[in-house]
């Protein structure tokens, strides 16, 4: 298509050109982007005040707004109950019918993913930083704050600075017991938590093409930890097959131009790569899991959950490993599916029994222990092994508590052995 | 927004993420007056009690990384922070602050020229920050026109209010 000063556009540039109704855009340009989908979770309660203060009376397009409560579901504190109440009232007033309330709830990003709310070519925004996950559908999906969301609800658009793009090409085969989570941790170890600040990350190459949509969601999810504005995978047949029956609006299958200009290109070969682990206190403090296993780090809590890794595929894999084993004495193993639909699927497949009979607690779907504000909070000297995405000081409560980030399989292996362990020991 | 901002500085480290600015357990608090009591509880516990209106927060790289919680800049604004200056910012924090009308300045090298309690002067349009005790200064590219305009009207709420009003052709409220 059109050229940007003599070269083509990256995936992010071309999606943002569409969103701003321009032929082409260049990095650094400030644009007004038209929003295809706006998502709010509990933080959206803080959108209501500014929305009214702006003098707005109606939402630009109620059919493009999704509300999904997830951090405290059902409400675990009075404060959370009040946030939910504010959202329910606002939704009723504004005729926002796409409200995933208690009983039909799930982690907001998973709700968007499994219901086809974000499709190729979209500009999607949400009041949560991991909205990046939805870039796996070939969209620009970014987190924004609640005041900004108020402006989006009022106008249907927002200002954006067009980001430069980092292209990450991945080739090679992931070995047994090595997952998409290990790959994204490996990338974080390189790119670091500031390496993609304000930037778009475009993942490609044969390994990425070989990943399933759930695996691509995991990769794009942790692009947030690189500081990026968005993480994306170009749409292909897998994207279309995944969305075929569920897409909520028309797809715009935009591809990067062959002569797109990238700020930086990173080439990664995953042949022979071991499982990875992010050690305290940063998601980029990444080491091969095999090294850490030798240190015999005892775990107090294991968490299989969060928007990064609590999809049905993750829970199936976890259950397969769990079968025939017990949770180690002294380990609290919390399993929290990412949505009610996944919960129900686990029930059908008999996966819940596998976990609970082994001594795990299987909770309803929510953010659960991921963020230290609801349940599964740690004591200061404790260690948690987690399939989630952040391990900053204070993430699960006290600043001293230590969180290690790994794949779902490594969480289960560690829950069984009572110390940080390699899932390949279990014959994976 | 004032063109010249002066105040006493509080110096923080690098990679101060939103969990360290305002912890997950406070996220159900809506009232900024309540929120401000817990600001920097992990990163700089003396701040919430000791900060005075107009004080300036100076930090290293990647300030405000992590979650999209607007509670972080809200708490800083409620406590009366005059400006937040850092070697670099995380994206959402930066947007949230500007949208709330809290002057936010990215100036590489700024943390190295300040110690706790130093008096600072920020020249927003000229793009310079000076330590008034030592005379050391760093420059920064002034904010793009679009963002200066946002700060000038007092933040995004005001900007959209004016736009909606203009659209309706109504008289200012
Ligand atoms: S699961 Fe964790 S990272 Fe994901 S939205 Fe919830 S709190 Fe945020």
XYZ file of C-alpha atoms and ligand atoms in Angstrom:
609
model
C 0.000 0.000 0.000
C 1.066 3.566 0.436
C 4.547 4.443 1.417
C 5.952 6.259 4.417
C 8.742 8.331 3.019
C 9.751 5.680 0.525
C 9.158 2.496 2.529
C 6.191 0.468 3.644
C 4.472 0.353 7.008
C 4.861 -2.029 9.936
C 1.793 -3.855 11.197
C 1.238 -1.277 13.971
C 1.678 1.652 11.584
C -0.809 0.242 9.116
C -3.413 -0.536 11.771
C -2.983 2.960 13.225
C -3.272 4.487 9.752
C -6.617 2.761 9.403
C -7.671 3.891 12.896
C -6.816 7.498 12.129
C -8.370 7.361 8.643
C -5.043 8.304 7.035
C -3.233 6.666 4.126
C -0.080 6.223 6.139
C 1.490 7.324 9.403
C 5.086 7.596 10.623
C 6.608 6.970 14.063
C 6.414 10.035 16.296
C 3.327 11.389 14.569
C 0.472 12.299 16.934
C -2.825 10.985 15.613
C -6.460 10.823 16.647
C -7.335 7.129 16.575
C -10.922 5.910 16.201
C -11.529 3.131 18.696
C -13.071 -0.184 17.602
C -13.406 -1.637 21.079
C -13.222 -0.184 24.589
C -12.949 -2.465 27.630
C -13.289 -1.614 31.290
C -12.795 -3.647 34.444
C -13.126 -2.391 38.035
C -10.851 0.553 37.285
C -13.614 1.689 34.935
C -15.529 2.821 38.020
C -13.112 5.744 38.039
C -14.162 6.540 34.486
C -17.683 7.443 35.482
C -16.762 10.613 37.413
C -14.619 12.183 34.668
C -17.190 11.109 32.043
C -19.817 13.227 33.783
C -17.347 16.030 34.573
C -16.666 16.285 30.852
C -20.312 17.056 30.369
C -20.757 13.882 28.334
C -24.256 12.490 28.347
C -24.035 9.366 26.229
C -21.453 6.774 25.224
C -20.353 7.097 21.616
C -21.285 3.505 20.729
C -22.647 1.181 23.453
C -22.077 -1.823 21.189
C -18.327 -1.244 21.229
C -17.992 -1.202 25.005
C -17.309 -4.289 27.122
C -17.297 -4.339 30.918
C -15.727 -7.350 32.633
C -15.128 -7.359 36.366
C -12.284 -9.611 37.434
C -10.005 -8.387 40.211
C -12.438 -8.948 43.084
C -15.117 -11.389 41.954
C -17.415 -11.879 43.774
C -16.631 -8.709 45.731
C -14.288 -9.546 48.587
C -14.348 -6.110 50.215
C -16.861 -3.337 50.612
C -14.695 -1.120 48.427
C -14.859 -3.633 45.571
C -18.620 -4.007 46.004
C -18.946 -0.249 45.577
C -16.842 -0.292 42.375
C -19.031 -3.056 40.950
C -22.153 -1.123 41.923
C -20.921 2.032 40.168
C -20.268 0.035 36.988
C -23.636 -1.746 37.060
C -25.441 1.543 37.500
C -23.477 3.229 34.723
C -24.053 0.270 32.392
C -27.798 0.384 33.027
C -27.945 4.156 32.455
C -25.902 4.005 29.277
C -27.444 0.820 27.916
C -24.102 -1.003 27.969
C -25.313 -4.560 27.600
C -21.961 -6.328 27.150
C -21.399 -6.634 30.880
C -19.735 -9.826 32.066
C -21.016 -9.852 35.629
C -20.653 -12.405 38.435
C -21.611 -15.829 37.094
C -20.553 -14.976 33.560
C -17.291 -13.347 34.553
C -13.637 -13.827 33.763
C -10.354 -11.962 33.493
C -11.144 -9.039 31.206
C -8.567 -9.912 28.524
C -9.724 -13.528 28.354
C -13.338 -12.332 28.061
C -12.322 -10.241 25.036
C -10.325 -13.132 23.557
C -12.855 -15.912 23.903
C -15.801 -13.829 22.752
C -14.172 -12.414 19.631
C -14.337 -8.787 20.741
C -11.005 -7.863 19.146
C -10.357 -8.762 15.511
C -7.604 -8.090 12.938
C -7.123 -4.409 12.149
C -8.827 -3.140 15.317
C -7.698 -0.364 17.605
C -8.723 -1.646 21.029
C -8.160 0.059 24.380
C -8.804 -1.138 27.908
C -8.355 0.146 31.446
C -5.748 -2.506 32.118
C -2.124 -2.665 31.116
C -2.315 -6.236 29.798
C -4.798 -5.230 27.096
C -1.691 -5.838 24.954
C -2.671 -9.501 24.976
C -5.304 -8.890 22.316
C -2.641 -7.817 19.825
C -2.327 -11.536 19.115
C -5.366 -11.048 16.870
C -3.499 -8.619 14.606
C -4.869 -5.547 16.380
C -3.297 -2.608 18.155
C -4.506 -3.193 21.704
C -3.278 -0.896 24.443
C -3.901 -0.135 28.088
C -5.082 3.319 29.111
C -6.117 4.995 32.354
C -9.692 5.637 33.458
C -9.726 9.385 32.710
C -8.584 8.648 29.204
C -11.283 5.982 28.974
C -13.835 8.640 29.865
C -12.701 10.628 26.820
C -12.921 7.488 24.668
C -16.451 6.784 25.887
C -17.420 10.374 25.136
C -15.736 10.749 21.741
C -14.886 7.276 20.437
C -11.299 8.291 19.851
C -8.039 9.178 21.615
C -4.679 10.757 20.872
C -1.811 8.418 20.195
C 1.801 8.857 19.307
C 2.649 6.408 16.529
C 5.277 4.097 18.025
C 8.387 2.816 16.269
C 8.269 -0.966 15.834
C 10.635 -3.661 17.078
C 10.392 -6.812 14.987
C 11.136 -10.090 16.755
C 11.724 -13.072 14.460
C 11.668 -16.467 16.103
C 12.787 -19.696 14.490
C 13.446 -23.216 15.724
C 11.383 -25.767 17.629
C 10.326 -25.531 21.267
C 11.439 -28.750 22.913
C 9.309 -30.983 25.173
C 8.333 -29.126 28.373
C 9.287 -25.785 26.819
C 6.344 -23.477 26.166
C 5.321 -20.109 24.740
C 5.721 -18.724 28.281
C 9.364 -19.812 28.325
C 9.830 -18.124 24.965
C 8.396 -14.805 26.101
C 10.482 -14.944 29.290
C 13.534 -15.565 27.159
C 12.643 -12.518 25.035
C 12.114 -10.404 28.179
C 15.531 -11.422 29.392
C 16.922 -9.810 26.208
C 14.645 -6.850 25.674
C 14.337 -5.990 29.410
C 11.500 -4.099 31.085
C 12.367 -0.815 29.406
C 13.518 -2.154 26.040
C 10.236 -1.514 24.257
C 8.906 1.510 26.167
C 6.471 3.466 23.942
C 7.150 0.978 21.147
C 5.207 -1.599 19.176
C 6.517 -5.153 19.149
C 5.736 -7.289 16.113
C 6.341 -11.021 16.567
C 6.901 -13.204 13.534
C 8.913 -16.004 12.014
C 8.248 -19.738 11.732
C 8.043 -20.459 15.477
C 5.428 -17.747 16.062
C 3.498 -18.899 12.994
C 3.502 -22.395 14.479
C 1.993 -21.231 17.791
C -1.708 -21.610 18.543
C -3.818 -18.542 19.322
C -3.771 -19.228 23.097
C 0.032 -19.384 22.933
C 0.164 -16.138 20.960
C -2.019 -14.533 23.636
C 0.550 -15.546 26.250
C 3.365 -13.971 24.242
C 1.535 -10.718 23.534
C 0.372 -10.541 27.163
C 3.914 -10.198 28.477
C 4.834 -7.560 25.921
C 3.444 -5.263 28.619
C 6.416 -6.182 30.804
C 8.723 -4.825 28.065
C 7.078 -1.407 28.456
C 5.501 -1.635 25.000
C 2.463 0.183 23.732
C 1.372 -2.964 21.942
C 2.523 -6.459 20.997
C 1.201 -7.958 17.790
C 1.126 -11.035 15.605
C 0.032 -10.658 11.988
C -3.263 -12.410 11.302
C -3.095 -15.749 9.448
C -5.325 -18.746 8.890
C -5.129 -19.642 12.599
C -6.399 -16.192 13.536
C -9.286 -16.406 11.104
C -10.200 -19.951 12.172
C -10.141 -18.912 15.829
C -12.342 -15.892 15.194
C -14.552 -17.272 12.444
C -17.545 -18.128 14.597
C -17.069 -15.590 17.362
C -15.911 -12.316 15.742
C -18.147 -9.504 16.942
C -17.395 -7.165 14.057
C -15.769 -7.080 10.628
C -12.116 -8.085 10.342
C -9.545 -5.978 8.482
C -6.781 -8.445 7.758
C -3.947 -5.948 7.638
C -0.373 -7.190 7.072
C 2.935 -5.385 7.446
C 4.514 -4.308 4.151
C 7.498 -6.310 2.944
C 9.617 -3.157 2.964
C 8.451 -1.944 6.371
C 11.021 -0.051 8.398
C 11.763 -1.434 11.843
C 13.619 0.426 14.547
C 15.280 -2.802 15.569
C 15.115 -6.438 14.458
C 15.807 -9.210 16.943
C 16.423 -12.759 15.704
C 15.942 -15.629 18.108
C 16.578 -19.323 17.594
C 14.802 -21.480 20.165
C 16.382 -24.810 19.207
C 17.768 -26.312 22.397
C 16.319 -23.569 24.621
C 15.571 -24.819 28.159
C 12.547 -23.743 30.217
C 13.013 -20.243 31.647
C 12.280 -18.556 34.972
C 11.994 -14.878 35.957
C 13.478 -14.457 39.422
C 12.680 -11.738 41.980
C 12.152 -8.850 41.661
C 11.661 -8.201 37.966
C 10.137 -10.069 35.025
C 13.352 -9.472 33.082
C 15.554 -11.140 35.691
C 15.405 -14.282 33.580
C 17.578 -17.399 33.932
C 17.405 -20.934 32.578
C 15.161 -22.909 34.949
C 17.781 -25.675 35.127
C 20.177 -23.310 36.945
C 17.643 -22.279 39.573
C 16.517 -25.882 40.161
C 19.986 -26.610 41.573
C 19.477 -23.996 44.262
C 16.601 -25.996 45.815
C 14.343 -22.997 46.431
C 11.464 -24.072 48.702
C 8.049 -22.769 47.710
C 5.228 -21.809 50.064
C 2.640 -21.087 47.417
C 2.126 -22.142 43.815
C -0.253 -20.209 41.559
C -1.623 -21.485 38.278
C -3.709 -18.595 37.054
C -3.821 -15.059 35.542
C -4.447 -13.665 32.068
C -1.014 -14.915 30.987
C -1.539 -18.627 31.543
C -4.894 -19.905 32.804
C -6.561 -20.928 29.576
C -7.995 -24.408 29.090
C -4.819 -25.574 27.346
C -2.739 -24.476 30.358
C -5.042 -26.213 32.811
C -5.129 -29.398 30.740
C -1.361 -29.455 30.660
C -1.220 -28.780 34.399
C -3.754 -31.499 35.170
C -1.907 -34.027 33.017
C 1.179 -33.452 35.132
C -0.772 -33.418 38.402
C -2.484 -36.769 37.815
C -1.140 -39.461 40.119
C 0.712 -36.927 42.295
C -0.024 -34.947 45.458
C 0.639 -31.321 46.266
C 3.713 -31.282 48.528
C 2.996 -30.877 52.241
C 3.420 -27.230 53.160
C 2.629 -25.894 49.672
C -0.585 -23.986 49.065
C -1.470 -24.628 45.438
C -4.045 -22.195 44.002
C -5.564 -22.903 40.579
C -7.767 -20.168 39.091
C -9.149 -20.508 35.553
C -9.149 -17.330 33.489
C -12.881 -17.327 32.805
C -16.146 -18.949 33.776
C -16.262 -20.647 30.377
C -12.882 -22.229 31.121
C -14.071 -23.188 34.603
C -17.062 -24.959 33.084
C -14.876 -26.712 30.552
C -12.612 -27.949 33.367
C -15.668 -29.262 35.133
C -16.769 -31.167 32.020
C -13.351 -32.647 31.442
C -12.931 -33.695 35.055
C -9.886 -31.466 35.555
C -11.153 -29.852 38.747
C -11.134 -33.230 40.527
C -7.591 -33.859 39.433
C -6.417 -30.697 41.168
C -8.605 -30.817 44.273
C -7.960 -34.502 44.944
C -4.250 -33.765 44.793
C -4.679 -31.134 47.489
C -4.916 -27.946 45.417
C -7.582 -25.285 45.873
C -9.491 -24.657 42.660
C -11.069 -21.195 42.798
C -13.682 -19.459 40.715
C -12.321 -17.476 37.822
C -10.686 -14.134 38.694
C -7.310 -12.421 38.817
C -7.003 -14.288 42.107
C -3.504 -14.271 43.631
C -1.925 -12.365 40.732
C -1.998 -8.866 42.219
C -1.939 -9.034 46.003
C -5.268 -7.362 46.599
C -7.775 -10.164 46.755
C -6.617 -13.626 47.830
C -3.512 -15.752 47.932
C -1.513 -12.966 49.579
C 1.954 -13.890 50.834
C 3.711 -13.364 54.162
C 6.928 -11.309 53.973
C 9.409 -14.200 53.989
C 7.474 -16.443 51.615
C 8.134 -17.696 48.089
C 5.533 -18.121 45.350
C 5.990 -19.902 42.037
C 3.522 -18.433 39.561
C 2.281 -18.654 35.987
C 1.425 -14.928 36.047
C 3.356 -12.012 34.562
C 4.739 -9.773 37.326
C 7.065 -10.295 40.267
C 7.841 -6.741 41.331
C 8.315 -6.036 45.048
C 4.906 -5.963 46.704
C 3.070 -7.592 43.804
C 1.485 -10.277 46.001
C 1.461 -8.222 49.198
C 4.623 -7.527 51.206
C 7.648 -6.179 49.373
C 9.976 -8.875 50.740
C 7.948 -11.823 49.415
C 9.624 -13.469 46.434
C 7.758 -14.421 43.268
C 9.196 -16.601 40.484
C 7.493 -16.616 37.085
C 7.389 -19.808 35.025
C 5.204 -21.868 32.678
C 2.092 -23.653 33.975
C 3.912 -27.011 33.804
C 6.758 -25.706 35.954
C 4.247 -24.374 38.511
C 2.696 -27.831 38.835
C 6.078 -29.568 38.984
C 7.137 -27.208 41.785
C 3.851 -27.704 43.660
C 4.455 -31.449 43.606
C 8.089 -31.316 44.703
C 7.789 -28.435 47.161
C 10.696 -26.615 45.556
C 11.315 -24.921 42.217
C 11.421 -27.776 39.720
C 11.784 -28.591 36.059
C 8.636 -30.128 34.531
C 10.814 -32.312 32.298
C 11.646 -34.414 35.365
C 8.088 -35.698 35.069
C 8.704 -37.146 31.654
C 7.265 -34.243 29.655
C 0.151 24.927 33.946
C 2.875 27.312 34.983
C 5.809 27.769 32.666
C 8.248 27.919 35.594
C 7.763 25.323 38.311
C 9.861 25.504 41.485
C 9.923 23.187 44.458
C 11.815 20.975 46.824
C 12.693 17.547 45.470
C 12.147 14.017 46.709
C 14.540 11.639 44.992
C 13.584 8.063 44.160
C 15.459 5.213 42.508
C 15.084 3.467 39.189
C 12.232 1.236 38.009
C 9.792 2.490 40.640
C 6.737 0.602 39.414
C 3.091 1.259 40.201
C 3.015 -1.448 42.896
C 5.596 0.612 44.764
C 3.732 3.868 44.187
C 0.383 2.585 45.388
C -0.079 -1.055 46.436
C -2.698 -3.476 45.076
C -4.542 -3.482 48.383
C -5.503 0.178 47.972
C -6.999 -0.127 44.510
C -10.578 -0.120 45.697
C -10.096 3.369 47.160
C -11.653 6.033 44.960
C -11.163 9.116 47.157
C -7.795 10.729 46.226
C -7.586 12.245 49.728
C -7.552 8.747 51.168
C -5.235 7.403 48.453
C -2.571 10.006 49.121
C -1.950 8.590 52.605
C -0.495 5.455 51.002
C 1.544 6.917 48.169
C 5.111 5.516 47.921
C 4.463 3.308 50.936
C 6.979 0.824 49.545
C 9.365 3.076 47.610
C 9.694 6.062 49.978
C 7.642 5.675 53.166
C 8.457 9.173 54.566
C 6.887 10.872 51.551
C 3.178 10.587 52.388
C 3.620 12.431 55.718
C 6.466 14.756 54.781
C 5.512 15.998 51.308
C 4.371 19.594 50.975
C 2.281 21.152 48.233
C 4.493 22.012 45.289
C 7.205 19.451 46.043
C 8.761 17.800 43.015
C 9.308 14.083 42.570
C 12.562 13.150 40.817
C 13.179 9.550 39.752
C 15.450 7.399 37.620
C 14.553 5.397 34.553
C 11.213 3.681 33.914
C 9.194 5.494 36.562
C 5.609 4.227 36.866
C 6.023 0.922 35.072
C 3.590 -1.889 35.676
C -0.140 -1.486 35.848
C -2.467 1.068 34.292
C -3.682 2.215 37.698
C -4.437 5.915 37.605
C -4.391 5.772 41.403
C -0.640 6.377 41.141
C -0.667 9.856 39.521
C -3.956 10.641 41.290
C -2.380 10.089 44.676
C 0.587 12.256 43.653
C -1.701 14.998 42.438
C -3.835 14.830 45.596
C -0.765 15.314 47.764
C -0.026 18.472 45.786
C 2.989 17.307 43.789
C 4.172 20.175 41.598
C 5.713 17.999 38.908
C 7.089 14.531 38.330
C 10.469 14.412 36.640
C 12.323 11.251 35.664
C 15.119 9.975 33.461
C 12.355 8.076 31.666
C 8.737 7.050 32.213
C 6.621 4.014 31.574
C 4.042 4.725 28.929
C 0.699 4.506 30.711
C 1.884 6.411 33.776
C 3.079 9.224 31.531
C -0.248 9.439 29.706
C -2.266 9.224 32.897
C -0.305 12.052 34.512
C -0.592 14.391 31.557
C -4.282 13.562 31.223
C -4.759 14.499 34.884
C -2.934 17.776 34.315
C 0.080 16.781 36.426
C 3.225 18.218 34.768
C 5.371 15.258 33.791
C 8.816 15.781 32.361
C 11.159 13.228 30.866
C 14.754 14.450 31.129
C 17.550 11.920 30.742
C 20.219 12.383 33.406
C 18.039 14.371 35.789
C 18.234 12.026 38.749
C 22.003 12.244 38.921
C 21.989 16.011 39.572
C 19.709 15.971 42.624
C 19.896 14.966 46.247
C 16.981 14.686 48.607
C 15.615 18.116 49.543
C 17.424 20.159 46.876
C 15.501 23.113 45.423
C 14.662 22.703 41.731
C 13.428 24.903 38.925
C 11.723 23.513 35.814
C 11.310 25.681 32.721
C 8.610 23.868 30.799
C 8.820 25.718 27.509
C 12.549 26.253 27.436
C 13.089 22.618 28.403
C 15.512 22.946 31.295
C 15.700 21.664 34.868
C 18.129 23.284 37.291
C 19.302 22.313 40.759
C 19.207 25.711 42.490
C 21.661 24.557 45.181
C 24.423 23.326 42.893
C 23.596 25.137 39.676
C 23.707 21.865 37.710
C 21.109 21.546 34.991
C 19.844 19.203 32.298
C 17.823 20.028 29.227
C 14.931 18.120 27.722
C 12.960 18.368 24.482
C 9.904 20.486 25.344
C 6.604 18.606 25.238
C 4.833 18.419 21.881
C 2.311 21.169 21.299
C -0.602 18.762 21.763
C 0.510 17.816 25.284
C 1.369 21.359 26.384
C -2.121 22.327 25.325
C -3.563 19.499 27.416
C -1.629 20.642 30.494
C -2.578 24.230 29.833
C -6.320 23.641 29.924
C -5.816 21.583 33.108
C -6.040 18.056 31.733
C -8.164 15.846 29.559
C -11.457 16.336 31.409
C -11.362 20.056 30.682
C -10.235 19.544 27.123
C -13.081 17.172 26.279
C -15.550 19.364 28.153
C -14.596 22.307 25.954
C -14.786 20.166 22.834
C -18.233 18.802 23.662
C -19.427 22.285 24.503
C -18.147 23.659 21.229
C -19.838 20.801 19.407
C -23.161 21.616 21.017
C -22.554 25.287 20.292
C -23.616 25.983 23.863
C -22.360 28.737 26.148
C -19.621 27.757 28.585
C -21.043 26.358 31.810
S -4.645 -11.607 35.972
Fe -3.118 -10.267 36.887
S -2.097 -9.258 35.202
Fe -3.988 -10.167 34.390
S -5.516 -8.517 34.499
Fe -5.659 -9.680 36.404
S -4.312 -8.632 37.868
Fe -3.779 -7.923 35.802
